[in-house]
Amino acid sequence: MTDDLRLVFPGTTVAVRTALLKMVGNLQQLDLDAEKIGSIELVVAEALNNIVEHAFAEQNGRIDLRLTNGERGLYCAIEDDGSPMPDGRPPIGNPPDLSVDLQDLPEGGFGWFLIREITRDLGYERVENHNRLTFRIPVGDEFTPS
């Protein structure tokens, strides 16, 4: 990956999978280990899948994904033309309750917890009928999730 990657694609599950494959292929050109690339993929996949599932629940749309390799990590900006986030901000997200039996764990609902745990400088704004989610994923010494 050069210092910048931009992918623009339809807000569909299939298009998200294709974009993630392209993104990971580009990330492999950086000096990052497999665990860091996996964490980046997880965060971006969670964000993109939330857009498809929620912002485009009742409409079709387009997603614009931009990654910039910077001095303090990988900067990500995701824009879409779907519905705004409830309350105008990203959900807090709750950690999973690991005190229950494995079969009683819920299947999902931890995406925003993971996003907040792995990223830094998380921001959201709604501008002219577009959502813009931004965050930084540390890739050096600061990479360890909080």
PDB file of C-alpha atoms in Angstrom:
ATOM      1  CA  MET A   1       0.000   0.000   0.000  1.00  0.00           C
ATOM      2  CA  THR A   2       1.228   3.447  -0.734  1.00  0.00           C
ATOM      3  CA  ASP A   3       0.448   6.087   1.867  1.00  0.00           C
ATOM      4  CA  ASP A   4      -3.207   6.234   0.756  1.00  0.00           C
ATOM      5  CA  LEU A   5      -5.897   3.783  -0.291  1.00  0.00           C
ATOM      6  CA  ARG A   6      -9.348   4.782  -1.493  1.00  0.00           C
ATOM      7  CA  LEU A   7     -12.130   2.350  -2.319  1.00  0.00           C
ATOM      8  CA  VAL A   8     -15.619   3.415  -3.415  1.00  0.00           C
ATOM      9  CA  PHE A   9     -18.234   0.677  -3.650  1.00  0.00           C
ATOM     10  CA  PRO A  10     -21.949  -0.110  -3.287  1.00  0.00           C
ATOM     11  CA  GLY A  11     -23.298  -0.616   0.221  1.00  0.00           C
ATOM     12  CA  THR A  12     -23.866  -4.364  -0.137  1.00  0.00           C
ATOM     13  CA  THR A  13     -22.509  -7.348   1.749  1.00  0.00           C
ATOM     14  CA  VAL A  14     -20.771  -8.718  -1.352  1.00  0.00           C
ATOM     15  CA  ALA A  15     -19.160  -5.358  -2.175  1.00  0.00           C
ATOM     16  CA  VAL A  16     -17.958  -5.026   1.445  1.00  0.00           C
ATOM     17  CA  ARG A  17     -16.282  -8.456   1.252  1.00  0.00           C
ATOM     18  CA  THR A  18     -14.559  -7.502  -1.987  1.00  0.00           C
ATOM     19  CA  ALA A  19     -13.395  -4.168  -0.547  1.00  0.00           C
ATOM     20  CA  LEU A  20     -12.016  -5.880   2.564  1.00  0.00           C
ATOM     21  CA  LEU A  21     -10.023  -8.314   0.408  1.00  0.00           C
ATOM     22  CA  LYS A  22      -8.543  -5.394  -1.549  1.00  0.00           C
ATOM     23  CA  MET A  23      -7.780  -3.532   1.650  1.00  0.00           C
ATOM     24  CA  VAL A  24      -6.008  -6.500   3.250  1.00  0.00           C
ATOM     25  CA  GLY A  25      -3.999  -7.052   0.060  1.00  0.00           C
ATOM     26  CA  ASN A  26      -2.832  -3.463   0.244  1.00  0.00           C
ATOM     27  CA  LEU A  27      -2.099  -3.645   3.976  1.00  0.00           C
ATOM     28  CA  GLN A  28       0.159  -6.634   3.394  1.00  0.00           C
ATOM     29  CA  GLN A  29       2.533  -4.273   1.581  1.00  0.00           C
ATOM     30  CA  LEU A  30       3.129  -2.412   4.843  1.00  0.00           C
ATOM     31  CA  ASP A  31       5.485  -3.623   7.541  1.00  0.00           C
ATOM     32  CA  LEU A  32       2.665  -4.996   9.743  1.00  0.00           C
ATOM     33  CA  ASP A  33       2.357  -8.428  11.278  1.00  0.00           C
ATOM     34  CA  ALA A  34      -0.657 -10.652  10.625  1.00  0.00           C
ATOM     35  CA  GLU A  35      -2.225  -9.853  14.013  1.00  0.00           C
ATOM     36  CA  LYS A  36      -2.224  -6.106  13.322  1.00  0.00           C
ATOM     37  CA  ILE A  37      -3.635  -6.598   9.832  1.00  0.00           C
ATOM     38  CA  GLY A  38      -6.320  -8.850  11.334  1.00  0.00           C
ATOM     39  CA  SER A  39      -7.267  -6.202  13.907  1.00  0.00           C
ATOM     40  CA  ILE A  40      -7.479  -3.530  11.215  1.00  0.00           C
ATOM     41  CA  GLU A  41      -9.633  -5.811   9.074  1.00  0.00           C
ATOM     42  CA  LEU A  42     -11.893  -6.579  12.055  1.00  0.00           C
ATOM     43  CA  VAL A  43     -12.494  -2.910  12.871  1.00  0.00           C
ATOM     44  CA  VAL A  44     -13.120  -1.849   9.274  1.00  0.00           C
ATOM     45  CA  ALA A  45     -15.352  -4.889   8.650  1.00  0.00           C
ATOM     46  CA  GLU A  46     -17.437  -4.078  11.742  1.00  0.00           C
ATOM     47  CA  ALA A  47     -17.872  -0.475  10.632  1.00  0.00           C
ATOM     48  CA  LEU A  48     -18.721  -1.393   7.023  1.00  0.00           C
ATOM     49  CA  ASN A  49     -21.131  -4.164   8.004  1.00  0.00           C
ATOM     50  CA  ASN A  50     -22.906  -1.772  10.381  1.00  0.00           C
ATOM     51  CA  ILE A  51     -23.363   0.643   7.491  1.00  0.00           C
ATOM     52  CA  VAL A  52     -24.839  -2.066   5.267  1.00  0.00           C
ATOM     53  CA  GLU A  53     -27.085  -3.441   8.026  1.00  0.00           C
ATOM     54  CA  HIS A  54     -28.267  -0.173   9.558  1.00  0.00           C
ATOM     55  CA  ALA A  55     -27.577   2.888   7.377  1.00  0.00           C
ATOM     56  CA  PHE A  56     -28.741   1.078   4.233  1.00  0.00           C
ATOM     57  CA  ALA A  57     -31.461  -1.029   5.867  1.00  0.00           C
ATOM     58  CA  GLU A  58     -34.176   0.620   3.794  1.00  0.00           C
ATOM     59  CA  GLN A  59     -32.218   2.029   0.854  1.00  0.00           C
ATOM     60  CA  ASN A  60     -29.272   1.427  -1.432  1.00  0.00           C
ATOM     61  CA  GLY A  61     -26.166   3.525  -1.168  1.00  0.00           C
ATOM     62  CA  ARG A  62     -22.482   4.023  -1.687  1.00  0.00           C
ATOM     63  CA  ILE A  63     -19.527   3.712   0.680  1.00  0.00           C
ATOM     64  CA  ASP A  64     -16.263   5.632   0.343  1.00  0.00           C
ATOM     65  CA  LEU A  65     -13.408   4.090   2.361  1.00  0.00           C
ATOM     66  CA  ARG A  66     -10.112   5.941   2.747  1.00  0.00           C
ATOM     67  CA  LEU A  67      -7.046   4.695   4.591  1.00  0.00           C
ATOM     68  CA  THR A  68      -3.970   6.815   5.117  1.00  0.00           C
ATOM     69  CA  ASN A  69      -0.738   5.432   6.514  1.00  0.00           C
ATOM     70  CA  GLY A  70       0.548   8.068   8.921  1.00  0.00           C
ATOM     71  CA  GLU A  71       3.200   8.565  11.524  1.00  0.00           C
ATOM     72  CA  ARG A  72       0.887   7.664  14.428  1.00  0.00           C
ATOM     73  CA  GLY A  73      -0.924   4.791  12.722  1.00  0.00           C
ATOM     74  CA  LEU A  74      -3.472   4.042  10.076  1.00  0.00           C
ATOM     75  CA  TYR A  75      -6.096   6.769   9.650  1.00  0.00           C
ATOM     76  CA  CYS A  76      -9.485   5.700   8.386  1.00  0.00           C
ATOM     77  CA  ALA A  77     -12.378   7.753   7.026  1.00  0.00           C
ATOM     78  CA  ILE A  78     -15.595   6.047   5.956  1.00  0.00           C
ATOM     79  CA  GLU A  79     -18.367   8.016   4.292  1.00  0.00           C
ATOM     80  CA  ASP A  80     -21.789   6.782   3.262  1.00  0.00           C
ATOM     81  CA  ASP A  81     -25.039   8.279   2.085  1.00  0.00           C
ATOM     82  CA  GLY A  82     -27.281   6.164   4.304  1.00  0.00           C
ATOM     83  CA  SER A  83     -29.430   6.950   7.307  1.00  0.00           C
ATOM     84  CA  PRO A  84     -27.753   8.825  10.178  1.00  0.00           C
ATOM     85  CA  MET A  85     -26.654   7.150  13.382  1.00  0.00           C
ATOM     86  CA  PRO A  86     -29.247   7.206  16.155  1.00  0.00           C
ATOM     87  CA  ASP A  87     -28.713  10.169  18.478  1.00  0.00           C
ATOM     88  CA  GLY A  88     -26.099  11.522  16.056  1.00  0.00           C
ATOM     89  CA  ARG A  89     -23.214   9.545  17.535  1.00  0.00           C
ATOM     90  CA  PRO A  90     -21.698   6.060  17.455  1.00  0.00           C
ATOM     91  CA  PRO A  91     -23.032   3.629  20.066  1.00  0.00           C
ATOM     92  CA  ILE A  92     -20.950   3.071  23.195  1.00  0.00           C
ATOM     93  CA  GLY A  93     -20.836  -0.710  22.795  1.00  0.00           C
ATOM     94  CA  ASN A  94     -20.678  -3.092  25.705  1.00  0.00           C
ATOM     95  CA  PRO A  95     -18.106  -5.770  26.431  1.00  0.00           C
ATOM     96  CA  PRO A  96     -19.338  -9.351  26.269  1.00  0.00           C
ATOM     97  CA  ASP A  97     -20.438 -10.951  29.530  1.00  0.00           C
ATOM     98  CA  LEU A  98     -18.039 -13.874  29.736  1.00  0.00           C
ATOM     99  CA  SER A  99     -19.539 -15.174  32.977  1.00  0.00           C
ATOM    100  CA  VAL A 100     -22.259 -17.080  31.094  1.00  0.00           C
ATOM    101  CA  ASP A 101     -21.974 -20.502  29.523  1.00  0.00           C
ATOM    102  CA  LEU A 102     -20.615 -20.564  25.975  1.00  0.00           C
ATOM    103  CA  GLN A 103     -23.978 -21.601  24.505  1.00  0.00           C
ATOM    104  CA  ASP A 104     -25.629 -18.613  26.238  1.00  0.00           C
ATOM    105  CA  LEU A 105     -23.352 -15.977  24.699  1.00  0.00           C
ATOM    106  CA  PRO A 106     -25.228 -13.736  22.276  1.00  0.00           C
ATOM    107  CA  GLU A 107     -24.223 -14.093  18.640  1.00  0.00           C
ATOM    108  CA  GLY A 108     -23.500 -10.417  18.038  1.00  0.00           C
ATOM    109  CA  GLY A 109     -23.697  -6.960  19.512  1.00  0.00           C
ATOM    110  CA  PHE A 110     -20.031  -6.439  20.355  1.00  0.00           C
ATOM    111  CA  GLY A 111     -18.995  -4.562  17.218  1.00  0.00           C
ATOM    112  CA  TRP A 112     -18.910  -1.068  18.706  1.00  0.00           C
ATOM    113  CA  PHE A 113     -17.124  -2.344  21.788  1.00  0.00           C
ATOM    114  CA  LEU A 114     -14.409  -3.808  19.532  1.00  0.00           C
ATOM    115  CA  ILE A 115     -14.199  -0.667  17.414  1.00  0.00           C
ATOM    116  CA  ARG A 116     -13.796   1.527  20.497  1.00  0.00           C
ATOM    117  CA  GLU A 117     -11.308  -0.885  22.078  1.00  0.00           C
ATOM    118  CA  ILE A 118      -8.961  -1.010  19.074  1.00  0.00           C
ATOM    119  CA  THR A 119      -9.246   2.510  17.639  1.00  0.00           C
ATOM    120  CA  ARG A 120      -8.276   5.962  18.858  1.00  0.00           C
ATOM    121  CA  ASP A 121      -9.624   9.405  17.929  1.00  0.00           C
ATOM    122  CA  LEU A 122     -13.073   8.056  16.964  1.00  0.00           C
ATOM    123  CA  GLY A 123     -15.277  10.697  15.391  1.00  0.00           C
ATOM    124  CA  TYR A 124     -18.642  10.883  13.654  1.00  0.00           C
ATOM    125  CA  GLU A 125     -20.434  13.655  11.857  1.00  0.00           C
ATOM    126  CA  ARG A 126     -23.416  14.016   9.573  1.00  0.00           C
ATOM    127  CA  VAL A 127     -22.786  16.500   6.771  1.00  0.00           C
ATOM    128  CA  GLU A 128     -25.156  17.156   3.861  1.00  0.00           C
ATOM    129  CA  ASN A 129     -26.907  13.765   4.029  1.00  0.00           C
ATOM    130  CA  HIS A 130     -23.638  11.864   4.434  1.00  0.00           C
ATOM    131  CA  ASN A 131     -22.248  10.029   7.440  1.00  0.00           C
ATOM    132  CA  ARG A 132     -18.537  10.381   8.105  1.00  0.00           C
ATOM    133  CA  LEU A 133     -16.857   8.048  10.569  1.00  0.00           C
ATOM    134  CA  THR A 134     -13.180   8.643  11.312  1.00  0.00           C
ATOM    135  CA  PHE A 135     -10.676   6.876  13.515  1.00  0.00           C
ATOM    136  CA  ARG A 136      -7.025   6.016  13.895  1.00  0.00           C
ATOM    137  CA  ILE A 137      -5.675   2.528  14.430  1.00  0.00           C
ATOM    138  CA  PRO A 138      -2.306   2.631  16.169  1.00  0.00           C
ATOM    139  CA  VAL A 139       0.197   0.277  14.579  1.00  0.00           C
ATOM    140  CA  GLY A 140       3.354   0.886  16.620  1.00  0.00           C
ATOM    141  CA  ASP A 141       3.997   0.669  20.351  1.00  0.00           C
ATOM    142  CA  GLU A 142       0.581   2.214  21.045  1.00  0.00           C
ATOM    143  CA  PHE A 143      -1.187  -0.659  19.218  1.00  0.00           C
ATOM    144  CA  THR A 144      -2.108  -2.700  22.311  1.00  0.00           C
ATOM    145  CA  PRO A 145      -5.870  -2.300  22.895  1.00  0.00           C
ATOM    146  CA  SER A 146      -6.782  -0.327  26.024  1.00  0.00           C
TER     147      SER A 146
END
